[in-house]
PDB file of C-alpha atoms in Angstrom:
ATOM      1  CA  ALA A 171     205.320  58.050 187.687  1.00 76.00           C
ATOM      2  CA  GLN A 172     203.219  56.070 185.286  1.00 84.00           C
ATOM      3  CA  LYS A 173     200.561  53.642 186.451  1.00 92.00           C
ATOM      4  CA  ILE A 174     198.285  51.180 184.678  1.00 96.00           C
ATOM      5  CA  THR A 175     195.206  49.770 186.396  1.00 97.00           C
ATOM      6  CA  GLN A 176     193.312  46.725 185.190  1.00 97.00           C
ATOM      7  CA  THR A 177     190.438  46.132 187.589  1.00 96.00           C
ATOM      8  CA  GLN A 178     189.211  42.824 186.146  1.00 97.00           C
ATOM      9  CA  PRO A 179     191.325  39.893 187.347  1.00 95.00           C
ATOM     10  CA  GLY A 180     189.221  37.533 185.235  1.00 96.00           C
ATOM     11  CA  MET A 181     186.566  37.727 182.540  1.00 97.00           C
ATOM     12  CA  PHE A 182     184.368  35.121 180.882  1.00 97.00           C
ATOM     13  CA  VAL A 183     182.768  35.410 177.456  1.00 97.00           C
ATOM     14  CA  GLN A 184     180.820  33.093 175.214  1.00 97.00           C
ATOM     15  CA  GLU A 185     182.334  32.168 171.884  1.00 97.00           C
ATOM     16  CA  LYS A 186     181.331  34.590 169.083  1.00 97.00           C
ATOM     17  CA  GLU A 187     180.331  37.337 171.531  1.00 97.00           C
ATOM     18  CA  ALA A 188     182.164  40.625 172.108  1.00 98.00           C
ATOM     19  CA  VAL A 189     184.045  41.444 175.311  1.00 98.00           C
ATOM     20  CA  THR A 190     185.556  44.611 176.751  1.00 98.00           C
ATOM     21  CA  LEU A 191     188.664  44.551 178.922  1.00 98.00           C
ATOM     22  CA  ASP A 192     189.136  47.648 181.055  1.00 98.00           C
ATOM     23  CA  CYS A 193     192.292  49.719 181.425  1.00 98.00           C
ATOM     24  CA  THR A 194     192.892  53.063 183.077  1.00 98.00           C
ATOM     25  CA  TYR A 195     196.200  54.863 183.214  1.00 96.00           C
ATOM     26  CA  ASP A 196     197.860  57.704 185.034  1.00 94.00           C
ATOM     27  CA  THR A 197     200.683  59.855 183.714  1.00 89.00           C
ATOM     28  CA  SER A 198     201.786  63.461 183.655  1.00 86.00           C
ATOM     29  CA  ASP A 199     203.480  63.043 180.282  1.00 84.00           C
ATOM     30  CA  GLN A 200     201.883  64.598 177.202  1.00 84.00           C
ATOM     31  CA  SER A 201     203.392  62.106 174.764  1.00 83.00           C
ATOM     32  CA  TYR A 202     202.731  58.467 175.499  1.00 87.00           C
ATOM     33  CA  GLY A 203     201.512  55.311 173.865  1.00 90.00           C
ATOM     34  CA  LEU A 204     199.024  52.703 174.960  1.00 94.00           C
ATOM     35  CA  PHE A 205     199.381  49.055 174.047  1.00 95.00           C
ATOM     36  CA  TRP A 206     197.557  45.813 174.560  1.00 97.00           C
ATOM     37  CA  TYR A 207     199.482  42.561 174.648  1.00 96.00           C
ATOM     38  CA  LYS A 208     198.180  38.992 174.818  1.00 97.00           C
ATOM     39  CA  GLN A 209     200.088  36.387 176.829  1.00 96.00           C
ATOM     40  CA  PRO A 210     199.070  32.761 176.235  1.00 94.00           C
ATOM     41  CA  SER A 211     200.287  30.005 178.514  1.00 90.00           C
ATOM     42  CA  SER A 212     203.483  29.736 176.426  1.00 87.00           C
ATOM     43  CA  GLY A 213     204.639  32.999 178.021  1.00 88.00           C
ATOM     44  CA  GLU A 214     205.284  35.053 174.907  1.00 88.00           C
ATOM     45  CA  MET A 215     203.816  38.558 174.900  1.00 91.00           C
ATOM     46  CA  ILE A 216     201.989  39.113 171.615  1.00 93.00           C
ATOM     47  CA  PHE A 217     201.320  42.657 170.417  1.00 92.00           C
ATOM     48  CA  LEU A 218     197.663  43.325 169.659  1.00 95.00           C
ATOM     49  CA  ILE A 219     197.037  47.043 169.208  1.00 95.00           C
ATOM     50  CA  TYR A 220     198.541  50.493 169.768  1.00 93.00           C
ATOM     51  CA  GLN A 221     197.083  53.957 170.414  1.00 93.00           C
ATOM     52  CA  GLY A 222     199.157  57.135 170.515  1.00 90.00           C
ATOM     53  CA  SER A 223     198.241  59.904 172.900  1.00 90.00           C
ATOM     54  CA  TYR A 224     197.801  62.335 170.001  1.00 90.00           C
ATOM     55  CA  ASP A 225     195.780  59.985 167.827  1.00 89.00           C
ATOM     56  CA  GLU A 226     192.258  61.317 167.411  1.00 88.00           C
ATOM     57  CA  GLN A 227     190.720  58.137 166.082  1.00 93.00           C
ATOM     58  CA  ASN A 228     190.412  54.909 168.004  1.00 95.00           C
ATOM     59  CA  ALA A 229     192.810  52.223 166.824  1.00 95.00           C
ATOM     60  CA  THR A 230     191.530  49.041 165.212  1.00 96.00           C
ATOM     61  CA  GLU A 231     193.355  45.845 164.261  1.00 95.00           C
ATOM     62  CA  GLY A 232     191.084  43.174 162.851  1.00 97.00           C
ATOM     63  CA  ARG A 233     188.825  41.937 165.666  1.00 97.00           C
ATOM     64  CA  TYR A 234     190.561  44.220 168.174  1.00 98.00           C
ATOM     65  CA  SER A 235     189.656  47.845 168.782  1.00 97.00           C
ATOM     66  CA  LEU A 236     190.824  50.249 171.432  1.00 97.00           C
ATOM     67  CA  ASN A 237     188.263  52.556 173.026  1.00 96.00           C
ATOM     68  CA  PHE A 238     190.467  55.545 173.870  1.00 96.00           C
ATOM     69  CA  GLN A 239     188.958  58.174 176.160  1.00 95.00           C
ATOM     70  CA  LYS A 240     191.768  60.606 176.894  1.00 94.00           C
ATOM     71  CA  ALA A 241     189.907  62.822 179.347  1.00 93.00           C
ATOM     72  CA  ARG A 242     188.970  59.790 181.429  1.00 95.00           C
ATOM     73  CA  LYS A 243     192.445  58.263 180.952  1.00 95.00           C
ATOM     74  CA  SER A 244     191.004  54.987 179.818  1.00 97.00           C
ATOM     75  CA  ALA A 245     192.060  52.644 177.013  1.00 97.00           C
ATOM     76  CA  ASN A 246     189.703  49.687 176.963  1.00 98.00           C
ATOM     77  CA  LEU A 247     190.239  46.764 174.600  1.00 98.00           C
ATOM     78  CA  VAL A 248     187.239  45.441 172.709  1.00 98.00           C
ATOM     79  CA  ILE A 249     187.455  41.970 171.187  1.00 98.00           C
ATOM     80  CA  SER A 250     184.662  41.208 168.758  1.00 97.00           C
ATOM     81  CA  ALA A 251     183.469  37.732 167.801  1.00 96.00           C
ATOM     82  CA  SER A 252     185.500  35.955 170.514  1.00 97.00           C
ATOM     83  CA  GLN A 253     187.229  32.712 169.596  1.00 97.00           C
ATOM     84  CA  LEU A 254     188.383  29.859 171.816  1.00 97.00           C
ATOM     85  CA  GLY A 255     191.981  30.790 170.956  1.00 96.00           C
ATOM     86  CA  ASP A 256     191.459  34.202 172.544  1.00 97.00           C
ATOM     87  CA  SER A 257     191.635  32.593 176.002  1.00 97.00           C
ATOM     88  CA  ALA A 258     194.779  34.092 177.552  1.00 97.00           C
ATOM     89  CA  MET A 259     196.095  36.822 179.842  1.00 97.00           C
ATOM     90  CA  TYR A 260     195.700  40.320 178.457  1.00 98.00           C
ATOM     91  CA  PHE A 261     197.959  43.166 179.538  1.00 98.00           C
ATOM     92  CA  CYS A 262     197.449  46.857 179.053  1.00 97.00           C
ATOM     93  CA  ALA A 263     200.710  48.806 178.896  1.00 95.00           C
ATOM     94  CA  MET A 264     201.806  52.404 178.566  1.00 93.00           C
ATOM     95  CA  SER A 265     204.941  53.617 176.885  1.00 87.00           C
ATOM     96  CA  ALA A 266     206.258  56.751 178.507  1.00 78.00           C
ATOM     97  CA  PRO A 267     209.644  58.375 179.171  1.00 74.00           C
ATOM     98  CA  GLN A 268     211.872  56.493 181.571  1.00 71.00           C
ATOM     99  CA  ASN A 269     212.702  59.804 183.194  1.00 67.00           C
ATOM    100  CA  SER A 270     210.826  63.069 183.229  1.00 59.00           C
ATOM    101  CA  GLY A 271     211.607  64.905 180.009  1.00 56.00           C
ATOM    102  CA  GLY A 272     213.723  62.044 178.728  1.00 60.00           C
ATOM    103  CA  SER A 273     213.676  60.569 175.249  1.00 61.00           C
ATOM    104  CA  ASN A 274     214.013  56.886 176.087  1.00 69.00           C
ATOM    105  CA  TYR A 275     210.749  55.176 176.753  1.00 75.00           C
ATOM    106  CA  LYS A 276     209.806  52.076 178.712  1.00 83.00           C
ATOM    107  CA  LEU A 277     206.647  50.028 178.954  1.00 88.00           C
ATOM    108  CA  THR A 278     204.704  50.018 182.207  1.00 92.00           C
ATOM    109  CA  PHE A 279     202.272  47.110 182.433  1.00 95.00           C
ATOM    110  CA  GLY A 280     199.096  46.514 184.386  1.00 96.00           C
ATOM    111  CA  LYS A 281     198.485  43.315 186.341  1.00 96.00           C
ATOM    112  CA  GLY A 282     196.507  41.760 183.535  1.00 97.00           C
ATOM    113  CA  THR A 283     193.081  40.231 182.937  1.00 98.00           C
ATOM    114  CA  LEU A 284     192.617  36.501 182.409  1.00 97.00           C
ATOM    115  CA  LEU A 285     190.079  36.030 179.622  1.00 98.00           C
ATOM    116  CA  THR A 286     188.309  32.700 179.268  1.00 98.00           C
ATOM    117  CA  VAL A 287     186.236  32.044 176.167  1.00 97.00           C
ATOM    118  CA  ASN A 288     183.568  29.403 176.678  1.00 96.00           C
ATOM    119  CA  PRO A 289     182.267  27.258 173.816  1.00 95.00           C
TER     120      PRO A 289
ATOM    121  CA  ASP B 274     212.146  35.093 160.002  1.00 62.00           C
ATOM    122  CA  ALA B 275     212.933  33.919 163.511  1.00 78.00           C
ATOM    123  CA  GLY B 276     211.419  35.823 166.387  1.00 92.00           C
ATOM    124  CA  VAL B 277     213.142  36.775 169.608  1.00 95.00           C
ATOM    125  CA  THR B 278     214.813  33.696 171.049  1.00 96.00           C
ATOM    126  CA  GLN B 279     215.736  33.194 174.681  1.00 97.00           C
ATOM    127  CA  SER B 280     217.731  30.510 176.408  1.00 96.00           C
ATOM    128  CA  PRO B 281     217.401  28.533 178.499  1.00 97.00           C
ATOM    129  CA  THR B 282     213.624  28.163 178.712  1.00 96.00           C
ATOM    130  CA  HIS B 283     213.739  26.958 182.311  1.00 96.00           C
ATOM    131  CA  LEU B 284     216.353  27.225 185.012  1.00 96.00           C
ATOM    132  CA  ILE B 285     216.558  26.128 188.639  1.00 98.00           C
ATOM    133  CA  LYS B 286     219.105  27.741 190.962  1.00 97.00           C
ATOM    134  CA  THR B 287     219.685  27.964 194.685  1.00 97.00           C
ATOM    135  CA  ARG B 288     219.962  31.085 196.803  1.00 97.00           C
ATOM    136  CA  GLY B 289     223.287  32.876 196.491  1.00 97.00           C
ATOM    137  CA  GLN B 290     224.097  31.486 193.067  1.00 98.00           C
ATOM    138  CA  GLN B 291     224.596  33.491 189.912  1.00 98.00           C
ATOM    139  CA  VAL B 292     222.655  33.118 186.656  1.00 98.00           C
ATOM    140  CA  THR B 293     223.077  34.255 183.050  1.00 98.00           C
ATOM    141  CA  LEU B 294     220.136  34.498 180.684  1.00 98.00           C
ATOM    142  CA  ARG B 295     220.571  34.928 176.939  1.00 98.00           C
ATOM    143  CA  CYS B 296     218.557  36.667 174.248  1.00 98.00           C
ATOM    144  CA  SER B 297     218.839  36.923 170.472  1.00 97.00           C
ATOM    145  CA  PRO B 298     216.761  39.714 168.930  1.00 96.00           C
ATOM    146  CA  ILE B 299     214.919  39.623 165.655  1.00 95.00           C
ATOM    147  CA  SER B 300     217.285  40.088 162.731  1.00 93.00           C
ATOM    148  CA  GLY B 301     217.732  43.794 162.074  1.00 89.00           C
ATOM    149  CA  HIS B 302     216.611  44.849 165.550  1.00 92.00           C
ATOM    150  CA  LYS B 303     219.293  46.765 167.385  1.00 90.00           C
ATOM    151  CA  SER B 304     217.548  47.441 170.691  1.00 90.00           C
ATOM    152  CA  VAL B 305     217.035  44.850 173.420  1.00 94.00           C
ATOM    153  CA  SER B 306     215.049  45.282 176.608  1.00 94.00           C
ATOM    154  CA  TRP B 307     214.691  42.986 179.598  1.00 96.00           C
ATOM    155  CA  TYR B 308     211.590  42.624 181.751  1.00 96.00           C
ATOM    156  CA  GLN B 309     210.888  40.620 184.924  1.00 98.00           C
ATOM    157  CA  GLN B 310     207.440  39.090 185.362  1.00 97.00           C
ATOM    158  CA  VAL B 311     206.658  37.764 188.812  1.00 96.00           C
ATOM    159  CA  LEU B 312     203.749  35.304 189.020  1.00 93.00           C
ATOM    160  CA  GLY B 313     200.421  37.137 188.975  1.00 90.00           C
ATOM    161  CA  GLN B 314     201.914  40.475 187.935  1.00 93.00           C
ATOM    162  CA  GLY B 315     202.650  42.332 184.753  1.00 95.00           C
ATOM    163  CA  PRO B 316     206.216  42.566 183.444  1.00 95.00           C
ATOM    164  CA  GLN B 317     208.534  45.160 185.015  1.00 95.00           C
ATOM    165  CA  PHE B 318     211.247  46.984 183.079  1.00 93.00           C
ATOM    166  CA  ILE B 319     214.825  46.069 184.004  1.00 95.00           C
ATOM    167  CA  PHE B 320     217.132  47.311 181.228  1.00 91.00           C
ATOM    168  CA  GLN B 321     217.267  48.634 177.712  1.00 91.00           C
ATOM    169  CA  TYR B 322     220.366  48.349 175.496  1.00 91.00           C
ATOM    170  CA  TYR B 323     221.152  49.762 172.082  1.00 87.00           C
ATOM    171  CA  GLU B 324     224.422  49.452 170.209  1.00 84.00           C
ATOM    172  CA  LYS B 325     226.037  47.914 173.294  1.00 86.00           C
ATOM    173  CA  GLU B 326     225.147  50.911 175.431  1.00 88.00           C
ATOM    174  CA  GLU B 327     222.738  50.952 178.348  1.00 89.00           C
ATOM    175  CA  ARG B 328     219.922  53.318 177.469  1.00 86.00           C
ATOM    176  CA  GLY B 329     217.696  52.764 180.463  1.00 86.00           C
ATOM    177  CA  ARG B 330     217.485  50.989 183.779  1.00 89.00           C
ATOM    178  CA  GLY B 331     214.509  50.172 185.956  1.00 90.00           C
ATOM    179  CA  ASN B 332     214.299  50.062 189.733  1.00 91.00           C
ATOM    180  CA  PHE B 333     216.370  46.925 190.281  1.00 95.00           C
ATOM    181  CA  PRO B 334     219.374  46.371 192.577  1.00 96.00           C
ATOM    182  CA  ASP B 335     222.948  46.289 191.348  1.00 96.00           C
ATOM    183  CA  ARG B 336     222.840  42.493 191.507  1.00 97.00           C
ATOM    184  CA  PHE B 337     221.193  42.779 188.096  1.00 98.00           C
ATOM    185  CA  SER B 338     223.442  43.606 185.164  1.00 97.00           C
ATOM    186  CA  ALA B 339     223.315  43.168 181.426  1.00 96.00           C
ATOM    187  CA  ARG B 340     225.317  43.664 178.294  1.00 96.00           C
ATOM    188  CA  GLN B 341     224.816  43.683 174.560  1.00 96.00           C
ATOM    189  CA  PHE B 342     227.178  42.217 172.007  1.00 95.00           C
ATOM    190  CA  PRO B 343     228.153  43.469 168.536  1.00 94.00           C
ATOM    191  CA  ASN B 344     225.645  41.086 166.963  1.00 94.00           C
ATOM    192  CA  TYR B 345     222.961  42.745 169.153  1.00 95.00           C
ATOM    193  CA  SER B 346     222.364  39.659 171.269  1.00 96.00           C
ATOM    194  CA  SER B 347     222.215  40.282 174.982  1.00 97.00           C
ATOM    195  CA  GLU B 348     222.838  38.646 178.335  1.00 98.00           C
ATOM    196  CA  LEU B 349     221.174  39.364 181.654  1.00 98.00           C
ATOM    197  CA  ASN B 350     223.160  38.461 184.757  1.00 98.00           C
ATOM    198  CA  VAL B 351     221.803  38.180 188.260  1.00 98.00           C
ATOM    199  CA  ASN B 352     224.198  37.685 191.178  1.00 97.00           C
ATOM    200  CA  ALA B 353     223.546  36.487 194.718  1.00 97.00           C
ATOM    201  CA  LEU B 354     220.133  35.094 193.826  1.00 98.00           C
ATOM    202  CA  LEU B 355     217.254  35.579 196.243  1.00 98.00           C
ATOM    203  CA  LEU B 356     214.016  33.635 196.470  1.00 97.00           C
ATOM    204  CA  GLY B 357     212.243  36.752 195.235  1.00 97.00           C
ATOM    205  CA  ASP B 358     214.162  36.634 191.964  1.00 98.00           C
ATOM    206  CA  SER B 359     212.011  33.682 190.899  1.00 98.00           C
ATOM    207  CA  ALA B 360     210.152  34.952 187.849  1.00 98.00           C
ATOM    208  CA  LEU B 361     209.712  34.799 184.105  1.00 97.00           C
ATOM    209  CA  TYR B 362     212.397  36.928 182.463  1.00 98.00           C
ATOM    210  CA  LEU B 363     211.306  38.342 179.144  1.00 96.00           C
ATOM    211  CA  CYS B 364     213.508  39.792 176.458  1.00 96.00           C
ATOM    212  CA  ALA B 365     212.108  42.158 173.842  1.00 94.00           C
ATOM    213  CA  SER B 366     213.632  43.672 170.747  1.00 93.00           C
ATOM    214  CA  SER B 367     212.790  46.687 168.641  1.00 88.00           C
ATOM    215  CA  THR B 368     214.316  48.639 165.798  1.00 81.00           C
ATOM    216  CA  GLN B 369     214.885  52.032 167.337  1.00 68.00           C
ATOM    217  CA  ALA B 370     217.567  53.401 169.574  1.00 57.00           C
ATOM    218  CA  LYS B 371     215.059  55.595 171.271  1.00 55.00           C
ATOM    219  CA  GLN B 372     212.157  53.488 172.350  1.00 51.00           C
ATOM    220  CA  GLY B 373     209.609  56.080 171.373  1.00 55.00           C
ATOM    221  CA  SER B 374     206.062  56.218 172.550  1.00 59.00           C
ATOM    222  CA  GLY B 375     204.902  54.241 169.549  1.00 71.00           C
ATOM    223  CA  GLU B 376     207.691  51.728 169.349  1.00 74.00           C
ATOM    224  CA  LYS B 377     206.338  48.200 169.278  1.00 83.00           C
ATOM    225  CA  LEU B 378     208.280  45.622 171.252  1.00 88.00           C
ATOM    226  CA  PHE B 379     208.584  42.035 170.089  1.00 92.00           C
ATOM    227  CA  PHE B 380     208.914  39.643 173.005  1.00 93.00           C
ATOM    228  CA  GLY B 381     210.445  36.224 173.358  1.00 94.00           C
ATOM    229  CA  SER B 382     208.822  33.378 175.299  1.00 93.00           C
ATOM    230  CA  GLY B 383     211.003  34.057 178.299  1.00 95.00           C
ATOM    231  CA  THR B 384     213.208  32.155 180.712  1.00 97.00           C
ATOM    232  CA  GLN B 385     211.440  30.780 183.771  1.00 97.00           C
ATOM    233  CA  LEU B 386     213.852  31.104 186.686  1.00 98.00           C
ATOM    234  CA  SER B 387     213.161  29.254 189.928  1.00 98.00           C
ATOM    235  CA  VAL B 388     215.316  30.030 192.959  1.00 97.00           C
ATOM    236  CA  LEU B 389     215.160  27.419 195.734  1.00 96.00           C
TER     237      LEU B 389
END
């Protein structure tokens, strides 16, 4: 079974500073994907960044980068130059087969981290 | 282009009632997935549909059912509602039949269901 652990229920950061949101995962699958989604108070889950299990380089998307350490099974999100609009819930998720050896995947989410950006 | 749309946005039901939630995927997306998000938790996978066929089901009781229509829109039905069914129900669409490891899901804003 797949499991995502986000150990930080809440984080605070000053505007314009960088922040790291932690994520560890557990899976026995060799092929999987790691995602970060942002959920503002409106409820919509907004895709931020993706890292494949076979990707050798860390993913980057604008101000977002994913610090992927496969041996440690961690996939931390780094947000540079925080903005007030970054205040939201952040979810780490893993895409892995729904069943062992299957070809249909599902997302398994962590419990999330509430990020608050202070002016 | 319109994103994933869900209706209604809010719903209040009483225990034992039945509810139907609706989802329209992004144009061109043929796969629809449903997730339940209980307050304070991350979303949990309920169903995935592609071309009107169920392609995956999460660990939910048979009270939960879904279907997909020829235009790729989808409905989620929940029978005999329990207090514990109160949650945000999220619909997501994607392009692929097989939701591969790298397949990005596009989510709607959800339907907030309250069971009293």
